[in-house]
PDB file of C-alpha atoms in Angstrom:
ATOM      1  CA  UNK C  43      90.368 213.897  35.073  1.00 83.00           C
ATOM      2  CA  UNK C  44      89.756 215.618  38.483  1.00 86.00           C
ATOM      3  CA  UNK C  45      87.135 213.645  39.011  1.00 85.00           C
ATOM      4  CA  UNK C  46      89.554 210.624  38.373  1.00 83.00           C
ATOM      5  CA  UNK C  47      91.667 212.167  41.006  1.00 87.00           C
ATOM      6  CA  UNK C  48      89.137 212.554  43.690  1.00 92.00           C
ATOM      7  CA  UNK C  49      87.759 208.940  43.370  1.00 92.00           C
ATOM      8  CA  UNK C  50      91.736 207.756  43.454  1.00 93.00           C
ATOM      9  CA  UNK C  51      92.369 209.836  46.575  1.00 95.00           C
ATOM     10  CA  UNK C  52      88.981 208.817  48.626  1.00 94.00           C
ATOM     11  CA  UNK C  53      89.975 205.434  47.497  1.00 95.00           C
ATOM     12  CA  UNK C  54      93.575 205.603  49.013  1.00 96.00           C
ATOM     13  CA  UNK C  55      92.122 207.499  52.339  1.00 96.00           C
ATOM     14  CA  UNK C  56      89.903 204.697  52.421  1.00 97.00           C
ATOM     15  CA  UNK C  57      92.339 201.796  52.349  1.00 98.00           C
ATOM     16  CA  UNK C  58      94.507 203.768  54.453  1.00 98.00           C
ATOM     17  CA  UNK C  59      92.105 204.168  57.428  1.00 98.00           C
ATOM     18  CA  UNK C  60      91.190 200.227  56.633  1.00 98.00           C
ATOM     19  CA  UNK C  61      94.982 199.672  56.906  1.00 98.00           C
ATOM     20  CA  UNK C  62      95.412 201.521  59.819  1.00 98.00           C
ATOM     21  CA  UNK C  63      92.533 199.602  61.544  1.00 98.00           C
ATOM     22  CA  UNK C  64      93.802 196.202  60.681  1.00 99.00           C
ATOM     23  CA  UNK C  65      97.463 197.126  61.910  1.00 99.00           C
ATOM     24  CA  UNK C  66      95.761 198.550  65.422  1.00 99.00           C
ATOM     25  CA  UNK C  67      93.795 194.801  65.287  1.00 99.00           C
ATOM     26  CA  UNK C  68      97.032 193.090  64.452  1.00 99.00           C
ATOM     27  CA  UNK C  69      98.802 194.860  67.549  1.00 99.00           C
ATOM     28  CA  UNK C  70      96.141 193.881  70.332  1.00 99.00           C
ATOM     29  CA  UNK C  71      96.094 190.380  68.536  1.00 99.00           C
ATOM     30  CA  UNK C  72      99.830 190.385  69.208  1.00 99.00           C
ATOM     31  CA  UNK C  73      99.750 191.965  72.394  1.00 98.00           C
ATOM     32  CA  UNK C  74      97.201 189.403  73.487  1.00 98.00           C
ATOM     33  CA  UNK C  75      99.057 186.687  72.172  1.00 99.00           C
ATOM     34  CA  UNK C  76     102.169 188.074  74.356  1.00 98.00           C
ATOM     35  CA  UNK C  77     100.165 187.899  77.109  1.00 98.00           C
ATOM     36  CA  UNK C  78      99.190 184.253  76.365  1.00 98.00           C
ATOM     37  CA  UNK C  79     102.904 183.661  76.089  1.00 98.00           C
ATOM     38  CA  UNK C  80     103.315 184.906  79.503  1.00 98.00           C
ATOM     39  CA  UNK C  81     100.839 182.988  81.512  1.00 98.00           C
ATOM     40  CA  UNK C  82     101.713 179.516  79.598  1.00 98.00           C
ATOM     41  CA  UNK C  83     105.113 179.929  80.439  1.00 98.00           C
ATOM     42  CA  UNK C  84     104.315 180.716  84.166  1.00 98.00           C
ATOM     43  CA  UNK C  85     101.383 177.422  84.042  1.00 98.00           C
ATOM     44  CA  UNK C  86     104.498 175.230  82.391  1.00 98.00           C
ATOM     45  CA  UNK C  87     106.963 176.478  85.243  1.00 98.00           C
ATOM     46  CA  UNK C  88     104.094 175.782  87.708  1.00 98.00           C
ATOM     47  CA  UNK C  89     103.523 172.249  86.284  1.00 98.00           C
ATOM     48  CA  UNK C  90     106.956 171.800  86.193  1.00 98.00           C
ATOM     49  CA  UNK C  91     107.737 172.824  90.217  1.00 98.00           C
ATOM     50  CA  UNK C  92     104.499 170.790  90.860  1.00 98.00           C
ATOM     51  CA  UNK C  93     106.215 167.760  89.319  1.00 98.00           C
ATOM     52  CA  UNK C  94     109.042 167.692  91.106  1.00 98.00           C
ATOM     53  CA  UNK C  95     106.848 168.353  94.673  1.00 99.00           C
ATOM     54  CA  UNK C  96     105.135 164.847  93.961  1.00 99.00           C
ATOM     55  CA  UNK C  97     108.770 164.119  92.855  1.00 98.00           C
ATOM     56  CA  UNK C  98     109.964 164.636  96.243  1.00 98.00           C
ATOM     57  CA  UNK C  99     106.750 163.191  98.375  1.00 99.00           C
ATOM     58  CA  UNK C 100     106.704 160.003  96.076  1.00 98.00           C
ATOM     59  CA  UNK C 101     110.673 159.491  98.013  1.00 98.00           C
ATOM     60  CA  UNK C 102     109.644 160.501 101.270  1.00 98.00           C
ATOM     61  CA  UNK C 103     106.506 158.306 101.369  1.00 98.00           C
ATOM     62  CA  UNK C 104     108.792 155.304 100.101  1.00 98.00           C
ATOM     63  CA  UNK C 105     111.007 155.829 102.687  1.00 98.00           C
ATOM     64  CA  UNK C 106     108.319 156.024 105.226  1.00 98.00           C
ATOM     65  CA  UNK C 107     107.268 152.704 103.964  1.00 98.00           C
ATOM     66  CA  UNK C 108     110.659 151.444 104.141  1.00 98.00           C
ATOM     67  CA  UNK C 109     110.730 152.586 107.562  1.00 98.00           C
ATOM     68  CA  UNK C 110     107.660 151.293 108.807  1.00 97.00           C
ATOM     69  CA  UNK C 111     107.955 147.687 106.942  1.00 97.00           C
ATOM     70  CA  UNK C 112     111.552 147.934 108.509  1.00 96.00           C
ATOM     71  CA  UNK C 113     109.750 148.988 112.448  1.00 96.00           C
ATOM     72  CA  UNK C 114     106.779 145.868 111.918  1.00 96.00           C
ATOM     73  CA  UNK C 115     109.671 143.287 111.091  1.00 95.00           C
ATOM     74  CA  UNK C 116     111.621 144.465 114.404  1.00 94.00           C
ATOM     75  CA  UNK C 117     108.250 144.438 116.127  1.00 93.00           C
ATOM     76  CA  UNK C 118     107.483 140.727 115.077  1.00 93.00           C
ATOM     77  CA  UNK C 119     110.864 139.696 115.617  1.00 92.00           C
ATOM     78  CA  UNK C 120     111.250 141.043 118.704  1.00 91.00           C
ATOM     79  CA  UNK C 121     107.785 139.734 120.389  1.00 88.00           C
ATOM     80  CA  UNK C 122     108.252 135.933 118.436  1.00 76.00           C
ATOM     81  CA  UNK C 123     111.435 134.604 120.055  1.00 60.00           C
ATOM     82  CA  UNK C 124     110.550 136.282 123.422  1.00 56.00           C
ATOM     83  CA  UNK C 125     107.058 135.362 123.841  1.00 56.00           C
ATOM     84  CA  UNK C 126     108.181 131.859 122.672  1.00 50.00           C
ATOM     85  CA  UNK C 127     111.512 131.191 124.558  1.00 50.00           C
ATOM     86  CA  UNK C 128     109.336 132.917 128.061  1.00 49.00           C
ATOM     87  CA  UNK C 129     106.596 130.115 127.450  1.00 49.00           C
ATOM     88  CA  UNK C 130     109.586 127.561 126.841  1.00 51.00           C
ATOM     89  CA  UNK C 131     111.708 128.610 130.194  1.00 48.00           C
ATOM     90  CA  UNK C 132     109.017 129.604 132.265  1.00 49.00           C
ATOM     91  CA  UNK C 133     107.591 125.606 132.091  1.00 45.00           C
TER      92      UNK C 133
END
């Protein structure tokens, strides 16, 4: 019977040291997955701010366009009718 006893106690020392090493496991595993958390939120809020950068220069490169198709029609406008009506007059 003590013999029983010792084999049940080294038994329950034993799957309490196992249990204590697979709860330490299970917190780094959580602590690392925390820490995953952490930087995938910070790469989403990254992506996000980068998103709306491009966001903004896609509009400001459109209006530049704008601008300059706006600056080559004055250009071509204003150099036609002259250059023309000059040749016209000056004859």
């Amino acid at each position: 019977m003590e013999a029983r006893m010792t084999a049940a106690e080294s038994l329950a020392e034993e799957l309490q040291m196992e249990n204590d090493a697979q709860a330490t496991e299970l917190a780094v595993a959580q602590q690392e997955l925390s820490s995953l958390h952490i930087k995938l939120t910070v790469s989403e809020e990254r992506v996000e701010e980068l998103e709306k950068q491009q966001e903004v220069q896609a509009t400001e490169l459109a209006v530049a366009q704008q601008e300059l198709s706006t600056l080559e029609l004055r250009l071509s406008v204003s150099e036609g009718p002259h250059h023309g009506a000059g040749a016209t007059v000056g004859r």
